[in-house]
Amino acid sequence: MRSGRIVVAALAAGVLTLAGCGGDGGTTPAGSGPGGLKAPKIDKLASLGAGEGAVNVVSWAGYVEDGSTDKAVDWVTGFEKETGCQVNNKIAGTSDEMVTLMKTGEYDVVSASGDASLRLIYGGDVAPVNTDLIGNYKDVFDGLKNQKWNSVDGQPYGVPHGRGANLLMYRTDNVTPAPTSWSAVFDPASPYKGKITAYDSPIYIADAALYLMKTKPDLKITNPYALDDTQFQAAVDLLKQQNELIGEYWSDYTKEVQAFKAGNSVLGTTWQVIANLSKADGAPVEAILPSEGATGWSDTWMVAAKAKHPNCAYLWMNHIISPKANAGVAEWFGEAPANKLSCAQTGDKNHCATFHAEDEKYFEQVWYWTTPLAQCVDGRTDVTCKDYAAWTQAWTTIKG
């Protein structure tokens, strides 16, 4: 198994996919912006015309493969021949880089993760999407459509690409009994001190907030990405306490695989694809979705507000979520595909079962990564929440 998402080995603070949903699942319709925040008025493409001959793309590694990485992995060449749109791809290492690149006006479409999505929408850098012009959109799982991370006031701002959950992985020969809760990584008396690992990113603060939301109801946290001063401080304090248990924070998937194989790490956050790779490499590990649920991610293809090649951009978005292409990306990247017809197209016929692609009950327990904003994303207007800049500053102090 290969994973384009993590071959970059530098996701860290960058790969943050957004959502405002969670315990009630990914089915809550998008409403107005948090705290009354409004997206700039930008017209969406009214009709699809002839391709302009090129499309300039910003993507995560593994999303736009043309056979140069592996001859058997290519969903670009056929698209170029069919449409005449030459794909010029720029790989981004972080969401901050994606936002910066999209602000240059040189790119037409981006595979935006969550912390990038809201900034791009409210910054006027991406346009609402006319899904009537994207034939394959109808086959995208309903749980990914019209959500708070890809829509505003019910208007889609992108095309869902895939999704996954942040899981709890443990070595079965070291960790007994088998954990069922995130308490395993937050217990200050843990017998695994020095061998616990956590995701190296400010967005990991949401994992602590989710745990507190389930275990400290007096904090009244209703969304792990909407934290007022008191709630935020509680999460930060928990993570500072956890820091004493951490052997290392990870952002490079290869290092996490190696750490679990060597036994330097025996317990901590992971992705399903990393668990699969670890098992394939001989590590005795299992990965679970804990009783409190988990954070997770779902990326979105978005078109630039001033795209120079809008028709090719739409043709690309339709292609990349087509059953065959989306299946190819999902397997290579290590995620659940967005197109429900893709499950019949995967080389590994167990892929969708492994990644819970068709299991909405599973994803109802996932709080997709969301950009923290000062305008609380849980809808509160009587308080100010900590924005992503505050999360970034806090993460530095947490790690020491």
Short mmCIF file of C-alpha atoms in Angstrom, two decimals:
data_model
loop_
_atom_site.label_atom_id
_atom_site.label_comp_id
_atom_site.label_asym_id
_atom_site.label_seq_id
_atom_site.Cartn_x
_atom_site.Cartn_y
_atom_site.Cartn_z
CA MET A 1 0.00 0.00 0.00
CA ARG A 2 1.16 3.51 -0.82
CA SER A 3 -0.14 6.80 0.46
CA GLY A 4 0.34 9.96 -1.52
CA ARG A 5 -1.10 12.00 1.34
CA ILE A 6 1.80 11.17 3.57
CA VAL A 7 4.62 10.58 1.12
CA VAL A 8 5.19 14.31 1.44
CA ALA A 9 6.10 13.58 5.06
CA ALA A 10 5.40 17.14 6.13
CA LEU A 11 1.70 17.42 6.75
CA ALA A 12 2.07 18.73 10.30
CA ALA A 13 0.07 21.92 10.70
CA GLY A 14 -0.82 22.00 7.06
CA VAL A 15 -3.06 19.11 6.32
CA LEU A 16 -6.13 20.27 8.13
CA THR A 17 -9.44 19.29 6.69
CA LEU A 18 -12.42 21.13 7.95
CA ALA A 19 -15.91 20.56 9.18
CA GLY A 20 -18.44 21.82 11.62
CA CYS A 21 -20.13 18.48 12.08
CA GLY A 22 -19.49 15.67 14.45
CA GLY A 23 -21.54 13.66 16.87
CA ASP A 24 -24.68 14.17 14.81
CA GLY A 25 -22.76 13.04 11.75
CA GLY A 26 -21.83 14.68 8.50
CA THR A 27 -25.44 15.30 7.63
CA THR A 28 -26.05 18.71 9.16
CA PRO A 29 -26.83 21.16 6.33
CA ALA A 30 -24.53 24.13 6.03
CA GLY A 31 -25.97 27.37 7.31
CA SER A 32 -24.76 30.92 7.36
CA GLY A 33 -21.19 31.63 8.28
CA PRO A 34 -20.20 31.40 11.95
CA GLY A 35 -21.09 34.47 13.95
CA GLY A 36 -22.82 35.94 10.92
CA LEU A 37 -19.61 35.86 8.88
CA LYS A 38 -20.47 36.26 5.20
CA ALA A 39 -18.63 35.07 2.13
CA PRO A 40 -17.96 37.68 -0.58
CA LYS A 41 -20.45 37.66 -3.43
CA ILE A 42 -18.79 35.86 -6.36
CA ASP A 43 -20.65 34.52 -9.35
CA LYS A 44 -20.43 30.83 -10.09
CA LEU A 45 -19.89 29.51 -13.60
CA ALA A 46 -23.25 29.57 -15.40
CA SER A 47 -22.48 27.14 -18.21
CA LEU A 48 -19.66 24.89 -19.31
CA GLY A 49 -17.75 25.87 -22.44
CA ALA A 50 -14.81 24.46 -24.34
CA GLY A 51 -11.63 23.72 -22.43
CA GLU A 52 -8.97 26.41 -22.53
CA GLY A 53 -6.13 23.93 -23.14
CA ALA A 54 -4.68 23.92 -19.63
CA VAL A 55 -5.53 23.77 -15.95
CA ASN A 56 -3.19 24.90 -13.19
CA VAL A 57 -3.64 22.80 -10.07
CA VAL A 58 -2.47 23.03 -6.46
CA SER A 59 -2.71 19.67 -4.72
CA TRP A 60 -1.50 17.40 -1.99
CA ALA A 61 1.04 14.84 -3.13
CA GLY A 62 -0.68 11.75 -4.49
CA TYR A 63 -3.82 13.50 -5.69
CA VAL A 64 -2.62 14.29 -9.24
CA GLU A 65 -0.63 11.29 -10.47
CA ASP A 66 0.45 11.13 -14.13
CA GLY A 67 2.52 7.92 -14.13
CA SER A 68 5.80 9.62 -13.29
CA THR A 69 5.80 8.30 -9.73
CA ASP A 70 4.57 4.84 -10.72
CA LYS A 71 3.72 3.91 -14.30
CA ALA A 72 0.65 2.03 -13.08
CA VAL A 73 -0.69 5.07 -11.26
CA ASP A 74 -2.00 7.60 -13.74
CA TRP A 75 -5.34 9.40 -13.84
CA VAL A 76 -3.98 12.50 -15.59
CA THR A 77 -2.86 11.32 -19.05
CA GLY A 78 -6.28 10.03 -20.06
CA PHE A 79 -7.92 13.25 -18.87
CA GLU A 80 -5.52 15.36 -20.93
CA LYS A 81 -6.18 13.31 -24.07
CA GLU A 82 -9.94 13.40 -23.59
CA THR A 83 -10.29 17.10 -22.81
CA GLY A 84 -7.22 18.76 -24.29
CA CYS A 85 -6.58 20.34 -20.87
CA GLN A 86 -2.90 20.07 -20.00
CA VAL A 87 -2.56 19.54 -16.25
CA ASN A 88 0.11 21.67 -14.59
CA ASN A 89 0.33 20.52 -10.99
CA LYS A 90 1.99 22.25 -8.07
CA ILE A 91 2.36 20.11 -4.94
CA ALA A 92 1.87 21.99 -1.69
CA GLY A 93 3.34 20.87 1.60
CA THR A 94 0.98 22.78 3.90
CA SER A 95 -2.40 24.45 3.82
CA ASP A 96 -0.73 27.79 4.45
CA GLU A 97 1.21 27.25 1.24
CA MET A 98 -1.99 26.40 -0.60
CA VAL A 99 -3.64 29.64 0.52
CA THR A 100 -0.59 31.66 -0.51
CA LEU A 101 -0.45 30.02 -3.93
CA MET A 102 -4.15 30.54 -4.57
CA LYS A 103 -3.84 34.22 -3.71
CA THR A 104 -1.32 34.68 -6.54
CA GLY A 105 -4.08 34.17 -9.12
CA GLU A 106 -1.90 31.73 -11.03
CA TYR A 107 -3.90 28.61 -10.19
CA ASP A 108 -7.34 27.44 -11.25
CA VAL A 109 -8.20 24.68 -8.81
CA VAL A 110 -6.99 23.40 -5.43
CA SER A 111 -7.49 20.28 -3.33
CA ALA A 112 -8.12 22.39 -0.24
CA SER A 113 -7.99 21.04 3.26
CA GLY A 114 -10.15 22.47 5.97
CA ASP A 115 -8.03 25.19 7.45
CA ALA A 116 -7.46 26.40 3.91
CA SER A 117 -11.12 26.09 2.87
CA LEU A 118 -12.63 28.70 5.15
CA ARG A 119 -9.80 31.13 4.56
CA LEU A 120 -10.19 30.72 0.81
CA ILE A 121 -13.96 31.13 0.92
CA TYR A 122 -14.13 34.13 3.23
CA GLY A 123 -11.06 35.66 1.64
CA GLY A 124 -12.79 35.68 -1.74
CA ASP A 125 -10.15 33.45 -3.31
CA VAL A 126 -12.50 30.68 -4.44
CA ALA A 127 -15.86 30.77 -6.17
CA PRO A 128 -19.08 28.93 -5.40
CA VAL A 129 -19.38 25.82 -7.52
CA ASN A 130 -22.21 25.07 -9.95
CA THR A 131 -22.67 21.39 -9.24
CA ASP A 132 -25.13 21.09 -12.15
CA LEU A 133 -22.07 21.29 -14.40
CA ILE A 134 -20.35 18.38 -12.64
CA GLY A 135 -22.04 15.16 -13.71
CA ASN A 136 -20.29 12.91 -11.18
CA TYR A 137 -21.34 15.09 -8.25
CA LYS A 138 -24.64 13.24 -8.00
CA ASP A 139 -22.78 10.07 -6.98
CA VAL A 140 -20.84 11.67 -4.11
CA PHE A 141 -21.84 10.31 -0.71
CA ASP A 142 -24.58 12.49 0.76
CA GLY A 143 -22.66 12.67 4.03
CA LEU A 144 -20.01 14.80 2.29
CA LYS A 145 -22.29 17.17 0.40
CA ASN A 146 -23.44 20.61 1.51
CA GLN A 147 -21.43 20.58 4.69
CA LYS A 148 -19.99 23.41 6.73
CA TRP A 149 -16.50 22.77 5.42
CA ASN A 150 -17.47 22.99 1.74
CA SER A 151 -20.62 25.14 1.66
CA VAL A 152 -21.96 28.48 2.88
CA ASP A 153 -25.69 29.21 3.16
CA GLY A 154 -26.36 25.94 1.34
CA GLN A 155 -24.18 26.92 -1.62
CA PRO A 156 -21.40 24.39 -2.38
CA TYR A 157 -17.93 25.88 -2.66
CA GLY A 158 -16.27 22.71 -3.78
CA VAL A 159 -16.42 19.06 -4.68
CA PRO A 160 -15.74 16.49 -1.91
CA HIS A 161 -12.74 14.30 -2.59
CA GLY A 162 -12.34 11.75 0.22
CA ARG A 163 -12.31 11.33 3.99
CA GLY A 164 -10.72 9.57 6.92
CA ALA A 165 -10.63 9.45 10.72
CA ASN A 166 -7.79 10.01 13.18
CA LEU A 167 -7.55 6.73 15.06
CA LEU A 168 -5.93 5.36 18.21
CA MET A 169 -3.22 2.82 17.41
CA TYR A 170 -1.51 0.53 19.91
CA ARG A 171 0.91 -2.37 19.99
CA THR A 172 -1.03 -5.45 20.95
CA ASP A 173 1.99 -7.04 22.66
CA ASN A 174 2.67 -4.06 24.92
CA VAL A 175 -0.63 -2.35 25.67
CA THR A 176 -2.99 -4.37 27.83
CA PRO A 177 -5.84 -4.37 28.22
CA ALA A 178 -6.67 -3.13 24.74
CA PRO A 179 -7.69 0.55 24.95
CA THR A 180 -11.20 1.68 24.11
CA SER A 181 -10.91 5.36 25.03
CA TRP A 182 -8.67 8.35 24.36
CA SER A 183 -8.05 8.30 28.10
CA ALA A 184 -5.23 5.89 27.25
CA VAL A 185 -3.16 8.78 25.87
CA PHE A 186 -4.21 11.40 28.42
CA ASP A 187 -3.95 9.47 31.70
CA PRO A 188 -1.12 11.18 33.67
CA ALA A 189 -0.43 7.86 35.44
CA SER A 190 -0.02 5.97 32.16
CA PRO A 191 2.43 3.08 32.35
CA TYR A 192 3.45 3.91 28.78
CA LYS A 193 5.09 7.24 29.59
CA GLY A 194 7.70 8.09 26.97
CA LYS A 195 6.16 5.72 24.42
CA ILE A 196 3.00 7.67 23.59
CA THR A 197 2.86 9.61 20.32
CA ALA A 198 0.60 12.38 19.05
CA TYR A 199 0.02 14.24 15.80
CA ASP A 200 2.34 17.23 15.48
CA SER A 201 -0.02 20.07 14.61
CA PRO A 202 -1.96 22.84 16.34
CA ILE A 203 -5.15 21.12 15.16
CA TYR A 204 -4.37 18.34 17.64
CA ILE A 205 -5.75 20.69 20.28
CA ALA A 206 -9.15 19.60 18.94
CA ASP A 207 -8.40 16.01 20.00
CA ALA A 208 -7.99 17.19 23.58
CA ALA A 209 -11.12 19.32 23.28
CA LEU A 210 -13.11 16.35 21.98
CA TYR A 211 -11.96 14.25 24.92
CA LEU A 212 -12.92 17.02 27.35
CA MET A 213 -16.26 17.47 25.60
CA LYS A 214 -17.08 13.85 26.45
CA THR A 215 -15.50 13.68 29.92
CA LYS A 216 -15.88 17.21 31.34
CA PRO A 217 -19.46 18.28 30.54
CA ASP A 218 -19.17 21.27 32.89
CA LEU A 219 -16.92 22.91 30.27
CA LYS A 220 -19.93 22.91 27.91
CA ILE A 221 -17.86 22.21 24.80
CA THR A 222 -20.21 21.43 21.93
CA ASN A 223 -17.70 21.63 19.08
CA PRO A 224 -13.98 20.84 19.51
CA TYR A 225 -13.09 23.61 17.03
CA ALA A 226 -15.08 26.32 18.84
CA LEU A 227 -13.32 27.04 22.12
CA ASP A 228 -13.75 30.12 24.27
CA ASP A 229 -11.03 31.21 26.69
CA THR A 230 -11.97 28.78 29.45
CA GLN A 231 -12.49 25.81 27.15
CA PHE A 232 -9.32 26.53 25.23
CA GLN A 233 -7.23 26.81 28.39
CA ALA A 234 -8.59 23.47 29.61
CA ALA A 235 -7.53 21.79 26.37
CA VAL A 236 -4.11 23.42 26.46
CA ASP A 237 -3.61 22.40 30.09
CA LEU A 238 -4.53 18.81 29.23
CA LEU A 239 -2.02 18.76 26.39
CA LYS A 240 0.73 20.27 28.54
CA GLN A 241 0.07 17.48 31.03
CA GLN A 242 0.14 14.95 28.20
CA ASN A 243 3.45 16.36 26.95
CA GLU A 244 5.11 14.67 29.92
CA LEU A 245 3.98 11.32 28.48
CA ILE A 246 4.94 11.95 24.86
CA GLY A 247 7.98 10.23 23.44
CA GLU A 248 7.69 12.03 20.13
CA TYR A 249 5.18 13.95 18.04
CA TRP A 250 4.80 12.72 14.48
CA SER A 251 4.09 14.32 11.13
CA ASP A 252 6.15 11.97 8.94
CA TYR A 253 4.28 8.71 8.46
CA THR A 254 7.47 6.72 7.88
CA LYS A 255 8.76 7.72 11.29
CA GLU A 256 5.55 6.62 12.98
CA VAL A 257 5.66 3.26 11.20
CA GLN A 258 9.30 2.81 12.27
CA ALA A 259 8.59 3.91 15.84
CA PHE A 260 5.77 1.39 16.29
CA LYS A 261 7.79 -1.37 14.64
CA ALA A 262 10.75 -0.73 16.92
CA GLY A 263 8.56 -0.35 20.00
CA ASN A 264 9.68 3.22 20.63
CA SER A 265 6.00 4.15 20.33
CA VAL A 266 3.32 1.79 21.59
CA LEU A 267 0.25 4.04 21.74
CA GLY A 268 -1.03 7.14 19.97
CA THR A 269 -2.88 8.83 17.12
CA THR A 270 -2.69 7.47 13.59
CA TRP A 271 -4.50 7.09 10.27
CA GLN A 272 -5.92 3.85 8.89
CA VAL A 273 -3.38 3.79 6.10
CA ILE A 274 -0.52 4.06 8.62
CA ALA A 275 -1.95 1.18 10.60
CA ASN A 276 -2.11 -0.86 7.40
CA LEU A 277 1.48 0.01 6.51
CA SER A 278 2.65 -0.80 10.03
CA LYS A 279 1.00 -4.21 9.92
CA ALA A 280 2.47 -4.89 6.48
CA ASP A 281 5.88 -4.03 7.94
CA GLY A 282 5.45 -6.60 10.70
CA ALA A 283 4.42 -4.40 13.61
CA PRO A 284 1.82 -6.03 15.92
CA VAL A 285 -0.63 -3.13 15.95
CA GLU A 286 -4.35 -2.47 15.91
CA ALA A 287 -6.17 0.82 15.35
CA ILE A 288 -9.58 1.72 16.75
CA LEU A 289 -12.12 4.50 16.75
CA PRO A 290 -12.37 5.21 20.50
CA SER A 291 -15.61 5.48 22.43
CA GLU A 292 -15.49 9.29 22.40
CA GLY A 293 -15.30 9.39 18.60
CA ALA A 294 -12.43 11.13 16.82
CA THR A 295 -11.35 14.04 14.72
CA GLY A 296 -10.92 13.46 10.99
CA TRP A 297 -10.58 15.05 7.57
CA SER A 298 -12.31 15.47 4.22
CA ASP A 299 -10.63 17.40 1.41
CA THR A 300 -12.44 19.50 -1.17
CA TRP A 301 -11.63 20.48 -4.77
CA MET A 302 -12.25 24.23 -5.11
CA VAL A 303 -12.06 26.54 -8.13
CA ALA A 304 -10.34 29.92 -8.03
CA ALA A 305 -12.55 32.99 -8.01
CA LYS A 306 -10.55 34.40 -10.94
CA ALA A 307 -9.61 31.14 -12.65
CA LYS A 308 -7.97 31.69 -16.03
CA HIS A 309 -9.10 28.25 -17.15
CA PRO A 310 -12.51 27.77 -15.48
CA ASN A 311 -13.83 25.25 -18.01
CA CYS A 312 -10.80 23.00 -17.67
CA ALA A 313 -11.08 23.41 -13.89
CA TYR A 314 -14.65 22.11 -13.96
CA LEU A 315 -13.68 19.29 -16.31
CA TRP A 316 -10.90 18.35 -13.90
CA MET A 317 -13.18 18.38 -10.85
CA ASN A 318 -15.66 16.16 -12.65
CA HIS A 319 -12.90 13.79 -13.71
CA ILE A 320 -11.13 13.48 -10.38
CA ILE A 321 -14.35 12.41 -8.63
CA SER A 322 -15.36 10.02 -11.40
CA PRO A 323 -15.67 6.42 -10.16
CA LYS A 324 -12.43 5.11 -11.64
CA ALA A 325 -10.22 8.12 -10.93
CA ASN A 326 -11.57 8.58 -7.41
CA ALA A 327 -10.99 4.89 -6.70
CA GLY A 328 -7.42 5.21 -7.93
CA VAL A 329 -6.72 8.23 -5.76
CA ALA A 330 -8.34 6.67 -2.71
CA GLU A 331 -6.18 3.55 -2.92
CA TRP A 332 -2.95 5.40 -3.69
CA PHE A 333 -3.63 8.11 -1.14
CA GLY A 334 -5.05 5.91 1.61
CA GLU A 335 -8.57 7.19 2.26
CA ALA A 336 -12.26 6.51 1.72
CA PRO A 337 -13.38 7.68 -1.75
CA ALA A 338 -16.02 10.37 -2.11
CA ASN A 339 -17.83 8.75 -5.03
CA LYS A 340 -20.05 5.87 -3.91
CA LEU A 341 -19.53 4.13 -7.26
CA SER A 342 -15.76 4.04 -6.71
CA CYS A 343 -15.99 1.10 -4.34
CA ALA A 344 -16.69 -1.18 -7.29
CA GLN A 345 -13.60 0.16 -9.08
CA THR A 346 -10.88 -0.36 -6.47
CA GLY A 347 -8.17 -2.93 -7.14
CA ASP A 348 -8.44 -4.11 -3.56
CA LYS A 349 -12.06 -5.15 -3.24
CA ASN A 350 -11.83 -4.72 0.54
CA HIS A 351 -10.60 -1.14 0.31
CA CYS A 352 -13.92 0.55 1.01
CA ALA A 353 -14.66 -1.78 3.91
CA THR A 354 -11.23 -1.12 5.41
CA PHE A 355 -11.69 2.63 5.16
CA HIS A 356 -15.39 2.59 6.12
CA ALA A 357 -16.32 4.38 2.90
CA GLU A 358 -19.97 3.31 2.98
CA ASP A 359 -20.39 3.30 6.75
CA GLU A 360 -22.13 6.58 7.62
CA LYS A 361 -22.66 5.41 11.20
CA TYR A 362 -18.89 5.28 11.52
CA PHE A 363 -18.39 8.78 10.19
CA GLU A 364 -21.18 10.15 12.39
CA GLN A 365 -18.62 9.78 15.18
CA VAL A 366 -16.01 11.87 13.36
CA TRP A 367 -15.53 15.61 13.84
CA TYR A 368 -13.81 16.66 10.65
CA TRP A 369 -10.96 19.12 11.00
CA THR A 370 -12.22 22.71 11.02
CA THR A 371 -10.49 26.05 10.91
CA PRO A 372 -10.88 27.63 14.36
CA LEU A 373 -12.24 31.16 13.97
CA ALA A 374 -12.79 34.06 16.35
CA GLN A 375 -16.43 33.85 15.24
CA CYS A 376 -17.29 30.62 17.04
CA VAL A 377 -18.06 27.88 14.54
CA ASP A 378 -20.60 26.40 16.96
CA GLY A 379 -22.85 29.41 16.37
CA ARG A 380 -22.28 31.24 19.65
CA THR A 381 -22.28 35.00 19.31
CA ASP A 382 -22.00 36.03 22.97
CA VAL A 383 -18.33 35.02 23.23
CA THR A 384 -15.19 35.14 21.12
CA CYS A 385 -13.46 31.89 20.31
CA LYS A 386 -9.76 31.28 19.87
CA ASP A 387 -8.74 31.51 16.22
CA TYR A 388 -6.15 29.39 14.45
CA ALA A 389 -3.37 31.90 15.16
CA ALA A 390 -4.01 31.41 18.89
CA TRP A 391 -3.98 27.64 18.40
CA THR A 392 -0.64 27.88 16.62
CA GLN A 393 0.87 29.99 19.39
CA ALA A 394 -0.44 27.63 22.05
CA TRP A 395 0.93 24.58 20.28
CA THR A 396 4.44 26.03 20.57
CA THR A 397 4.05 26.38 24.34
CA ILE A 398 2.51 22.92 24.66
CA LYS A 399 5.50 21.25 23.04
CA GLY A 400 7.90 23.36 25.11
#
